[in-house]
CSV table of C-alpha atoms and ligand atoms in Angstrom, one decimal:
chain,number,residue,atom,x,y,z
V,970,UNK,CA,68.0,19.9,181.2
V,971,UNK,CA,66.2,23.2,180.7
V,972,UNK,CA,67.7,26.6,181.1
V,973,UNK,CA,65.6,27.3,184.2
V,974,UNK,CA,67.0,24.2,185.9
V,975,UNK,CA,70.6,25.2,185.5
V,976,UNK,CA,70.0,28.6,187.2
V,977,UNK,CA,67.5,27.0,189.6
V,978,UNK,CA,70.2,24.6,190.7
V,979,UNK,CA,72.2,27.6,191.8
V,980,UNK,CA,69.3,28.6,194.0
V,981,UNK,CA,67.8,31.3,191.8
V,982,UNK,CA,64.1,31.9,192.5
V,983,UNK,CA,61.2,31.7,190.1
V,984,UNK,CA,60.5,35.3,189.2
V,985,UNK,CA,64.2,35.8,188.3
V,986,UNK,CA,64.3,32.5,186.4
V,987,UNK,CA,61.5,33.8,184.2
V,988,UNK,CA,63.3,37.0,183.4
V,989,UNK,CA,66.5,35.1,182.5
V,990,UNK,CA,64.6,32.7,180.3
V,991,UNK,CA,63.1,35.7,178.5
V,992,UNK,CA,66.7,37.0,177.9
V,993,UNK,CA,67.6,33.6,176.6
V,994,UNK,CA,70.3,33.0,179.1
V,995,UNK,CA,70.6,29.3,178.4
V,996,UNK,CA,73.3,28.5,181.0
V,997,UNK,CA,75.1,30.4,183.7
V,998,UNK,CA,78.6,31.7,182.8
V,999,UNK,CA,81.5,30.4,185.0
V,1000,UNK,CA,81.5,33.4,187.2
V,1001,UNK,CA,77.8,33.1,187.7
V,1002,UNK,CA,78.0,29.4,188.6
V,1003,UNK,CA,80.6,30.1,191.3
V,1004,UNK,CA,79.3,33.4,192.6
V,1005,UNK,CA,75.5,33.0,192.8
V,1006,UNK,CA,75.3,30.3,195.5
V,1007,UNK,CA,78.1,31.9,197.6
V,1008,UNK,CA,76.4,35.3,197.4
V,1009,UNK,CA,73.0,33.9,198.3
V,1010,UNK,CA,74.7,32.5,201.4
V,1011,UNK,CA,75.9,35.9,202.3
V,1012,UNK,CA,79.6,35.7,201.6
V,1013,UNK,CA,81.8,38.5,200.5
V,1014,UNK,CA,83.3,38.2,197.1
V,1015,UNK,CA,86.3,39.3,195.2
V,1016,UNK,CA,85.7,38.8,191.5
V,1017,UNK,CA,88.7,39.1,189.2
V,1018,UNK,CA,86.9,39.4,185.9
V,1019,UNK,CA,86.4,41.8,183.1
V,1020,UNK,CA,83.2,42.8,181.4
V,1021,UNK,CA,81.9,40.2,179.0
V,1022,UNK,CA,82.1,37.4,181.7
V,1023,UNK,CA,78.5,37.9,182.9
V,1024,UNK,CA,79.7,39.5,186.2
V,1025,UNK,CA,76.7,41.9,186.3
V,1026,UNK,CA,74.3,39.1,186.5
V,1027,UNK,CA,76.6,37.2,188.9
V,1028,UNK,CA,76.3,39.9,191.5
V,1029,UNK,CA,72.9,41.2,190.3
V,1030,UNK,CA,70.8,38.1,190.5
V,1031,UNK,CA,71.6,37.2,194.2
V,1032,UNK,CA,71.3,40.9,195.1
V,1033,UNK,CA,67.8,41.1,193.6
V,1034,UNK,CA,66.8,37.9,195.2
V,1035,UNK,CA,67.9,38.8,198.7
V,1036,UNK,CA,66.3,42.2,198.6
V,1037,UNK,CA,63.0,40.8,197.4
V,1038,UNK,CA,62.7,38.2,200.1
V,1039,UNK,CA,60.6,39.7,202.9
V,1040,UNK,CA,60.8,43.1,201.2
V,1041,UNK,CA,60.1,46.2,203.3
V,1042,UNK,CA,60.0,49.6,201.6
V,1043,UNK,CA,63.1,51.7,201.8
V,1044,UNK,CA,63.4,54.6,204.3
V,1045,UNK,CA,63.3,58.1,202.9
V,1046,UNK,CA,66.7,59.1,201.5
V,1047,UNK,CA,68.2,55.6,202.2
V,1048,UNK,CA,69.4,52.9,199.8
V,1049,UNK,CA,69.6,49.3,200.9
V,1050,UNK,CA,72.1,48.3,198.2
V,1051,UNK,CA,74.8,50.4,196.7
V,1052,UNK,CA,76.7,49.7,193.5
V,1053,UNK,CA,79.6,51.9,192.6
V,1054,UNK,CA,80.8,52.1,188.9
V,1055,UNK,CA,83.6,54.2,187.5
V,1056,UNK,CA,81.8,55.6,184.5
V,1057,UNK,CA,78.4,57.0,183.8
V,1058,UNK,CA,77.8,54.5,181.0
V,1059,UNK,CA,78.6,51.6,183.1
V,1060,UNK,CA,76.3,52.8,185.9
V,1061,UNK,CA,73.4,53.2,183.5
V,1062,UNK,CA,74.1,49.8,182.0
V,1063,UNK,CA,74.2,48.1,185.4
V,1064,UNK,CA,70.9,49.6,186.3
V,1065,UNK,CA,69.4,48.5,183.0
V,1066,UNK,CA,70.6,44.9,183.5
V,1067,UNK,CA,69.2,44.9,187.1
V,1068,UNK,CA,65.8,46.2,185.8
V,1069,UNK,CA,65.8,43.4,183.2
V,1070,UNK,CA,66.7,40.6,185.7
V,1071,UNK,CA,64.4,42.0,188.3
V,1072,UNK,CA,61.4,42.9,186.1
V,1073,UNK,CA,59.0,40.6,188.0
V,1074,UNK,CA,60.1,41.9,191.4
V,1075,UNK,CA,58.9,45.1,192.9
V,1076,UNK,CA,62.2,46.8,193.7
V,1077,UNK,CA,63.0,50.5,193.4
V,1078,UNK,CA,66.2,51.4,191.6
V,1079,UNK,CA,67.9,54.7,190.8
V,1080,UNK,CA,71.1,55.9,189.2
V,1081,UNK,CA,73.1,58.8,190.5
V,1082,UNK,CA,75.8,60.2,188.2
V,1083,UNK,CA,77.6,63.4,187.6
V,1084,UNK,CA,77.3,65.6,184.5
V,1085,UNK,CA,73.6,66.1,184.9
V,1086,UNK,CA,71.5,68.2,187.2
V,1087,UNK,CA,71.2,66.8,190.7
V,1088,UNK,CA,67.6,68.0,191.1
V,1089,UNK,CA,65.8,64.9,189.8
V,1090,UNK,CA,68.3,62.6,191.6
V,1091,UNK,CA,67.5,64.4,194.9
V,1092,UNK,CA,63.8,64.0,194.2
V,1093,UNK,CA,64.1,60.3,193.5
V,1094,UNK,CA,66.0,59.8,196.7
V,1095,UNK,CA,63.4,61.5,198.8
V,1096,UNK,CA,61.4,58.3,199.0
V,1097,UNK,CA,64.5,56.0,199.2
V,1098,UNK,CA,65.4,53.2,196.9
V,1099,UNK,CA,66.2,49.5,197.2
V,1100,UNK,CA,69.2,49.6,194.8
V,1101,UNK,CA,71.3,52.7,194.1
V,1102,UNK,CA,73.8,52.5,191.2
V,1103,UNK,CA,76.2,55.5,191.4
V,1104,UNK,CA,79.5,57.0,190.2
V,1105,UNK,CA,81.5,58.0,193.3
V,1106,UNK,CA,81.9,61.7,192.9
V,1107,UNK,CA,78.3,62.7,192.6
V,1108,UNK,CA,77.2,60.2,195.2
V,1109,UNK,CA,79.7,61.6,197.8
V,1110,UNK,CA,78.4,65.1,196.9
V,1111,UNK,CA,74.8,64.2,197.7
V,1112,UNK,CA,75.8,62.2,200.8
V,1113,UNK,CA,77.6,65.3,202.1
V,1114,UNK,CA,74.6,67.5,201.3
V,1115,UNK,CA,72.6,64.9,203.3
V,1116,UNK,CA,70.3,64.1,200.3
V,1117,UNK,CA,71.4,60.5,200.5
V,1118,UNK,CA,72.0,58.3,203.6
V,1119,UNK,CA,74.1,55.3,203.5
V,1120,UNK,CA,73.7,53.9,207.0
V,1121,UNK,CA,71.2,51.3,206.1
V,1122,UNK,CA,73.2,49.8,203.2
V,1123,UNK,CA,73.2,46.0,203.6
V,1124,UNK,CA,74.8,45.1,200.2
V,1125,UNK,CA,77.7,47.0,198.7
V,1126,UNK,CA,79.4,46.4,195.4
V,1127,UNK,CA,82.4,48.1,193.7
V,1128,UNK,CA,82.6,47.3,190.0
V,1129,UNK,CA,85.7,47.8,187.9
V,1130,UNK,CA,87.8,48.8,190.9
V,1131,UNK,CA,91.0,49.0,188.8
V,1132,UNK,CA,89.3,51.6,186.6
V,1133,UNK,CA,88.2,53.5,189.7
V,1134,UNK,CA,91.9,53.7,190.6
V,1135,UNK,CA,92.9,54.8,187.0
V,1136,UNK,CA,90.3,57.6,187.2
V,1137,UNK,CA,91.4,58.8,190.6
V,1138,UNK,CA,88.2,57.7,192.4
V,1139,UNK,CA,89.7,55.3,194.9
V,1140,UNK,CA,89.8,58.0,197.6
V,1141,UNK,CA,86.1,58.8,197.0
V,1142,UNK,CA,85.4,55.1,197.2
V,1143,UNK,CA,87.1,54.9,200.6
V,1144,UNK,CA,85.2,57.9,201.8
V,1145,UNK,CA,82.0,56.2,200.8
V,1146,UNK,CA,83.0,53.0,202.6
V,1147,UNK,CA,83.4,55.1,205.7
V,1148,UNK,CA,79.7,56.0,205.6
V,1149,UNK,CA,78.5,52.4,205.4
V,1150,UNK,CA,77.5,50.2,208.3
V,1151,UNK,CA,80.2,47.6,209.3
V,1152,UNK,CA,77.7,44.9,209.1
V,1153,UNK,CA,77.0,44.3,205.4
V,1154,UNK,CA,77.8,42.0,202.5
V,1155,UNK,CA,80.4,43.4,200.1
V,1156,UNK,CA,81.7,42.5,196.7
V,1157,UNK,CA,84.5,43.9,194.6
V,1158,UNK,CA,85.1,43.3,190.9
V,1159,UNK,CA,88.3,44.2,189.1
V,1160,UNK,CA,89.9,43.0,185.9
V,1161,UNK,CA,93.4,43.5,187.2
V,1162,UNK,CA,94.7,43.7,190.8
V,1163,UNK,CA,97.1,46.7,191.2
V,1164,UNK,CA,98.4,47.2,194.8
V,1165,UNK,CA,95.9,49.9,195.7
V,1166,UNK,CA,93.0,47.6,194.7
V,1167,UNK,CA,94.5,44.8,196.8
V,1168,UNK,CA,94.6,47.2,199.7
V,1169,UNK,CA,91.0,48.3,199.2
V,1170,UNK,CA,90.0,44.6,199.1
V,1171,UNK,CA,91.7,44.1,202.5
V,1172,UNK,CA,89.9,47.0,204.0
V,1173,UNK,CA,86.5,46.4,202.4
V,1174,UNK,CA,85.9,42.7,202.3
V,1175,UNK,CA,85.6,40.0,205.0
V,1176,UNK,CA,87.1,36.6,204.2
V,1177,UNK,CA,85.9,37.0,200.6
V,1178,UNK,CA,85.5,34.1,198.2
V,1179,UNK,CA,87.9,34.8,195.4
V,1180,UNK,CA,86.8,34.0,191.9
V,1181,UNK,CA,89.1,34.6,188.9
V,1182,UNK,CA,87.5,33.9,185.6
V,1183,UNK,CA,89.8,35.4,183.0
V,1184,UNK,CA,93.4,35.3,184.3
V,1185,UNK,CA,95.0,38.7,184.1
V,1186,UNK,CA,96.1,39.7,180.7
V,1187,UNK,CA,94.8,36.6,178.8
V,1188,UNK,CA,92.7,37.8,175.9
V,1189,UNK,CA,89.7,35.8,174.8
V,1190,UNK,CA,90.8,33.0,172.6
V,1191,UNK,CA,87.8,33.6,170.4
V,1192,UNK,CA,89.0,37.0,169.2
V,1193,UNK,CA,90.8,37.0,165.9
V,1194,UNK,CA,93.6,39.6,166.4
V,1195,UNK,CA,95.1,41.4,163.4
V,1196,UNK,CA,97.8,44.0,163.2
V,1197,UNK,CA,98.7,46.5,160.5
V,1198,UNK,CA,101.9,48.4,160.5
V,1199,UNK,CA,100.7,51.6,159.0
V,1200,UNK,CA,102.1,55.2,159.1
V,1201,UNK,CA,100.0,57.7,161.0
V,1202,UNK,CA,99.3,59.5,157.8
V,1203,UNK,CA,97.6,56.5,156.2
V,1204,UNK,CA,95.6,55.3,159.2
V,1205,UNK,CA,92.4,57.1,158.0
V,1206,UNK,CA,92.8,55.8,154.5
V,1207,UNK,CA,93.3,52.2,155.8
V,1208,UNK,CA,90.2,52.5,158.0
V,1209,UNK,CA,88.1,53.6,155.0
V,1210,UNK,CA,89.5,50.7,152.9
V,1211,UNK,CA,88.7,48.2,155.6
V,1212,UNK,CA,85.2,49.6,156.1
V,1213,UNK,CA,84.4,48.7,152.4
V,1214,UNK,CA,83.9,45.3,153.9
V,1215,UNK,CA,80.3,45.0,154.7
V,1216,UNK,CA,81.0,42.4,157.3
V,1217,UNK,CA,82.3,45.3,159.4
V,1218,UNK,CA,78.7,46.2,160.4
V,1219,UNK,CA,79.1,47.2,164.0
V,1220,UNK,CA,82.5,48.6,164.7
V,1221,UNK,CA,84.1,50.4,167.7
V,1222,UNK,CA,87.1,52.4,166.7
V,1223,UNK,CA,89.4,53.4,169.7
V,1224,UNK,CA,91.5,56.5,169.7
V,1225,UNK,CA,93.8,57.7,172.6
V,1226,UNK,CA,92.5,61.2,172.8
V,1227,UNK,CA,89.2,63.0,172.6
V,1228,UNK,CA,90.5,65.1,169.9
V,1229,UNK,CA,91.5,62.0,167.9
V,1230,UNK,CA,88.0,60.6,168.4
V,1231,UNK,CA,86.5,63.7,166.9
V,1232,UNK,CA,88.9,63.7,164.0
V,1233,UNK,CA,88.2,60.1,163.0
V,1234,UNK,CA,84.4,60.6,163.4
V,1235,UNK,CA,84.6,63.7,161.1
V,1236,UNK,CA,86.7,61.8,158.6
V,1237,UNK,CA,84.2,58.9,158.5
V,1238,UNK,CA,81.3,61.3,158.1
V,1239,UNK,CA,83.0,62.9,155.1
V,1240,UNK,CA,83.3,59.5,153.5
V,1241,UNK,CA,79.7,58.6,154.0
V,1242,UNK,CA,80.1,56.3,157.0
V,1243,UNK,CA,77.6,57.0,159.8
V,1244,UNK,CA,79.7,57.3,162.9
V,1245,UNK,CA,79.2,58.7,166.4
V,1246,UNK,CA,81.9,59.7,168.9
V,1247,UNK,CA,81.9,59.2,172.6
V,1248,UNK,CA,84.4,60.7,175.0
V,1249,UNK,CA,84.6,62.6,178.2
V,1250,UNK,CA,84.1,66.1,176.7
V,1251,UNK,CA,80.6,65.2,175.6
V,1252,UNK,CA,77.6,65.8,177.9
V,1253,UNK,CA,75.9,62.9,179.4
V,1254,UNK,CA,73.0,63.3,177.1
V,1255,UNK,CA,75.2,63.4,174.0
V,1256,UNK,CA,77.0,60.3,175.1
V,1257,UNK,CA,73.8,58.4,175.8
V,1258,UNK,CA,72.4,59.5,172.4
V,1259,UNK,CA,75.6,58.4,170.6
V,1260,UNK,CA,75.4,55.0,172.3
V,1261,UNK,CA,71.7,54.6,171.4
V,1262,UNK,CA,72.4,55.4,167.8
V,1263,UNK,CA,75.1,52.8,167.8
V,1264,UNK,CA,73.2,50.2,169.7
V,1265,UNK,CA,70.2,50.5,167.4
V,1266,UNK,CA,72.4,50.2,164.3
V,1267,UNK,CA,71.7,53.7,163.1
V,1268,UNK,CA,75.4,54.4,163.4
V,1269,UNK,CA,77.7,51.8,162.0
V,1270,UNK,CA,80.8,53.0,163.8
V,1271,UNK,CA,81.3,54.3,167.3
V,1272,UNK,CA,84.6,56.2,167.8
V,1273,UNK,CA,85.5,56.1,171.5
V,1274,UNK,CA,88.3,56.8,174.0
V,1275,UNK,CA,89.1,54.2,176.6
V,1276,UNK,CA,87.5,55.7,179.6
V,1277,UNK,CA,84.3,56.7,177.8
V,1278,UNK,CA,84.0,53.2,176.3
V,1279,UNK,CA,84.7,51.4,179.5
V,1280,UNK,CA,82.2,48.8,180.3
V,1281,UNK,CA,80.0,49.5,177.3
V,1282,UNK,CA,78.0,46.4,176.8
V,1283,UNK,CA,76.6,46.2,173.3
V,1284,UNK,CA,76.0,42.8,171.7
V,1285,UNK,CA,77.2,41.8,168.3
V,1286,UNK,CA,80.1,44.1,167.9
V,1287,UNK,CA,81.7,42.7,164.7
V,1288,UNK,CA,85.0,44.5,164.9
V,1289,UNK,CA,87.1,46.5,167.3
V,1290,UNK,CA,89.6,48.8,165.6
V,1291,UNK,CA,92.5,50.2,167.6
V,1292,UNK,CA,93.1,53.3,165.5
V,1293,UNK,CA,95.8,54.1,168.0
V,1294,UNK,CA,97.3,51.6,170.4
V,1295,UNK,CA,96.7,52.3,174.0
V,1296,UNK,CA,99.6,53.3,176.2
V,1297,UNK,CA,98.4,51.0,178.9
V,1298,UNK,CA,98.5,47.4,177.7
V,1299,UNK,CA,95.6,46.4,179.9
V,1300,UNK,CA,93.4,48.8,177.9
V,1301,UNK,CA,94.1,46.6,174.8
V,1302,UNK,CA,92.6,43.6,176.6
V,1303,UNK,CA,89.6,45.7,177.6
V,1304,UNK,CA,89.1,47.2,174.2
V,1305,UNK,CA,89.2,44.0,172.3
V,1306,UNK,CA,86.9,42.4,174.9
V,1307,UNK,CA,84.1,44.7,173.5
V,1308,UNK,CA,83.8,42.1,170.7
V,1309,UNK,CA,83.3,38.3,171.2
V,1310,UNK,CA,81.0,38.9,174.1
V,1311,UNK,CA,78.9,36.2,175.8
V,1312,UNK,CA,80.5,33.4,173.8
V,1313,UNK,CA,80.5,35.0,170.4
V,1314,UNK,CA,83.4,35.4,168.0
V,1315,UNK,CA,85.0,38.7,167.0
V,1316,UNK,CA,87.8,40.5,165.2
V,1317,UNK,CA,90.2,43.0,166.6
V,1318,UNK,CA,92.3,45.1,164.2
V,1319,UNK,CA,95.1,47.2,165.4
V,1320,UNK,CA,96.9,50.0,163.6
V,1321,UNK,CA,100.5,50.5,164.7
V,1322,UNK,CA,102.7,53.4,163.5
V,1323,UNK,CA,106.4,53.7,164.1
V,1324,UNK,CA,105.8,55.7,167.4
V,1325,UNK,CA,103.7,52.9,168.8
V,1326,UNK,CA,106.1,50.0,168.6
V,1327,UNK,CA,106.8,50.2,172.3
V,1328,UNK,CA,103.1,49.9,173.1
V,1329,UNK,CA,102.8,46.9,170.9
V,1330,UNK,CA,105.7,45.2,172.7
V,1331,UNK,CA,104.0,45.9,176.1
V,1332,UNK,CA,100.7,44.5,174.8
V,1333,UNK,CA,102.3,41.3,173.4
V,1334,UNK,CA,104.2,40.8,176.7
V,1335,UNK,CA,100.9,41.1,178.6
V,1336,UNK,CA,98.9,38.8,176.4
V,1337,UNK,CA,101.8,36.5,176.1
V,1338,UNK,CA,101.3,36.2,172.4
V,1339,UNK,CA,102.7,37.8,169.3
V,1340,UNK,CA,100.1,39.4,167.0
V,1341,UNK,CA,101.0,38.6,163.4
V,1342,UNK,CA,101.1,41.6,161.2
V,1343,UNK,CA,98.9,41.6,158.0
V,1344,UNK,CA,100.1,43.4,154.9
V,1345,UNK,CA,97.9,46.2,153.5
V,1346,UNK,CA,98.0,47.4,149.9
V,1347,UNK,CA,98.0,51.2,150.4
V,1348,UNK,CA,100.5,53.0,148.2
V,1349,UNK,CA,104.0,53.7,149.5
V,1350,UNK,CA,104.4,57.1,151.1
V,1351,UNK,CA,106.5,59.6,149.1
V,1352,UNK,CA,109.7,60.7,150.8
V,1353,UNK,CA,108.1,64.1,151.6
V,1354,UNK,CA,105.1,62.3,153.2
V,1355,UNK,CA,107.4,60.0,155.1
V,1356,UNK,CA,109.0,63.0,156.7
V,1357,UNK,CA,105.7,64.6,157.6
V,1358,UNK,CA,104.2,62.5,160.4
V,1359,UNK,CA,107.4,62.4,162.4
V,1360,UNK,CA,107.6,66.2,162.0
V,1361,UNK,CA,104.0,66.6,163.1
V,1362,UNK,CA,104.5,64.4,166.1
V,1363,UNK,CA,107.4,66.4,167.4
V,1364,UNK,CA,106.6,69.4,169.5
V,1365,UNK,CA,108.0,72.7,168.4
V,1366,UNK,CA,108.4,75.7,170.6
V,1367,UNK,CA,107.1,74.0,173.7
V,1368,UNK,CA,109.2,75.1,176.6
V,1369,UNK,CA,109.8,73.1,179.7
V,1370,UNK,CA,110.0,69.6,178.3
V,1371,UNK,CA,113.7,69.4,179.0
V,1372,UNK,CA,114.4,68.4,175.4
V,1373,UNK,CA,112.9,65.0,175.9
V,1374,UNK,CA,111.0,64.1,172.8
V,1375,UNK,CA,107.4,63.5,173.7
V,1376,UNK,CA,108.2,64.5,177.3
V,1377,UNK,CA,107.2,61.0,178.5
V,1378,UNK,CA,108.8,57.7,179.2
V,1379,UNK,CA,107.2,56.1,176.2
V,1380,UNK,CA,106.9,57.6,172.7
V,1381,UNK,CA,103.6,58.7,171.2
V,1382,UNK,CA,101.5,58.5,174.4
V,1383,UNK,CA,98.4,60.4,174.9
V,1384,UNK,CA,100.3,62.8,177.1
V,1385,UNK,CA,101.9,64.4,174.1
V,1386,UNK,CA,98.6,65.5,172.8
V,1387,UNK,CA,99.0,63.9,169.4
V,1388,UNK,CA,95.7,63.6,167.5
V,1389,UNK,CA,94.6,60.8,165.3
V,1390,UNK,CA,96.2,62.4,162.3
V,1391,UNK,CA,99.5,62.9,163.9
V,1392,UNK,CA,98.9,66.6,164.4
V,1393,UNK,CA,99.3,68.0,167.8
V,1394,UNK,CA,95.9,67.7,169.6
V,1395,UNK,CA,95.6,71.0,171.4
V,1396,UNK,CA,93.1,69.8,173.9
V,1397,UNK,CA,95.2,67.2,175.8
V,1398,UNK,CA,98.3,69.4,175.4
V,1399,UNK,CA,96.8,72.5,176.9
V,1400,UNK,CA,95.7,70.7,180.0
V,1401,UNK,CA,99.0,69.3,180.9
V,1402,UNK,CA,100.3,72.3,182.7
V,1403,UNK,CA,101.8,70.3,185.6
V,1404,UNK,CA,99.6,72.0,188.2
V,1405,UNK,CA,96.9,69.4,188.5
V,1406,UNK,CA,97.0,66.1,190.3
V,1407,UNK,CA,97.9,63.3,188.0
V,1408,UNK,CA,94.6,61.6,188.2
V,1409,UNK,CA,92.8,64.6,186.9
V,1410,UNK,CA,95.2,64.8,184.0
V,1411,UNK,CA,94.7,61.2,183.3
V,1412,UNK,CA,90.9,61.7,183.3
V,1413,UNK,CA,91.3,64.5,180.8
V,1414,UNK,CA,92.8,62.1,178.3
V,1415,UNK,CA,89.5,60.5,177.7
A,75,LIG,P1,78.8,41.6,181.8
A,75,LIG,O1,80.1,40.8,181.9
A,75,LIG,O2,78.0,41.6,183.0
A,75,LIG,O3,79.1,42.9,181.2
A,75,LIG,O4,77.9,40.7,180.7
A,75,LIG,C1,78.3,40.5,179.4
A,75,LIG,C2,77.2,40.1,178.5
A,75,LIG,O5,76.8,38.8,178.6
A,75,LIG,C3,75.9,41.0,178.7
A,75,LIG,O6,75.4,41.3,177.4
A,75,LIG,C4,74.9,40.0,179.3
A,75,LIG,O7,73.6,40.3,178.9
A,75,LIG,C5,75.4,38.7,178.8
A,75,LIG,N1,75.1,37.6,179.7
A,75,LIG,C6,75.4,37.5,181.0
A,75,LIG,N2,75.1,36.3,181.5
A,75,LIG,C7,74.7,35.6,180.5
A,75,LIG,C8,74.2,34.2,180.4
A,75,LIG,N3,74.2,33.4,181.4
A,75,LIG,N4,73.9,33.8,179.1
A,75,LIG,C9,74.0,34.6,178.1
A,75,LIG,N5,74.3,35.9,178.1
A,75,LIG,C10,74.7,36.4,179.3
């Protein structure tokens, strides 16, 4: 049976089959097999799936097909389909994928995101588009300014709803839903189902088909997970040692803070490893440039924070390194899912210092597996050195923490502003002044 036949059996039309064949999609992924026929029939969908499962094509292919049948040009300022994504990178990526699958169709697409001037976005929307991919904040802004109208949206998709929640966008999403016509086809994708997402599903979807492809918390079996117990002070050295292995040719290194990401990137630069950093403090252009350098192989390492890396879809990542363990165990699953994409294998290496043991326990509970530690052969720390990272981790002279070490229920979390080297990372610390809503503070962390 040929590739085309497998997708054709799901009801996919010829111009899209051609595009998929060119991408060498030899067979539909499980979520595609289940979602495509149902979406072509017009059903609503709840997809419990993370990136790497092929979910973009699962919703993108039927969307493109439905919009292209009996196509009429969009009205000025209107969009016929709206896709919401939590991060700028993911929005750009979704649009790129849709352009790829829809390259033989004549549909107009646009991306609306924050962090760049709105002028060209307003210009693009003057003539209207078939598909609009957007981050919630800027979209709402332009809707309120009446540059964009949403009352002709027939297809609505929320991607990575749980991340929307984490980033404090759920209220914006709800406000956007209020601008949409009641009569529409809707889809929501989320890797996990926290209560607020369940509520949103209830309000947004009508008798949805529920597809769960990667049960919550189960990490891809194909990923070889390794763990090093290593003092904070030696993490950089260990990273450099590991990078002597040429097999580590396309590596994402995760840190908890923006400050930490910069520090690791600087360290790698000093040791002759070409590395880019991507985090929320970088301009949209700088982030895109860093991603391009990495995607094209000009940079061997991409150092990233969780939120900035969310949804990044780059093939052939050889290794993911958790330079610092995430304080939310779900992030571990997302991070390591950057490797072993679309059926490939991959290696995830985690560094765990003494302050991160609690995070490790949370992760192992979530993935229902113990990660076996691997020994490293770095020299033993001297007594003086041993004392040092703990010292650096503690905050001195910071009033108002009520004497609680770290000031947070778990030790070593991003909230204590600790940088990659164990030194206080001023940036995250400065912003935690208690006067801002928690979702903004959370966003600052990446
Ligand atoms: P996603 O989960 O949408 O982020 O997709 C993950 C990756 O799988 C992307 O690189 C897609 O290009 C790729 N992909 C999606 N569907 C298929 C397929 N049927 N065959 C091969 N690769 C695919």
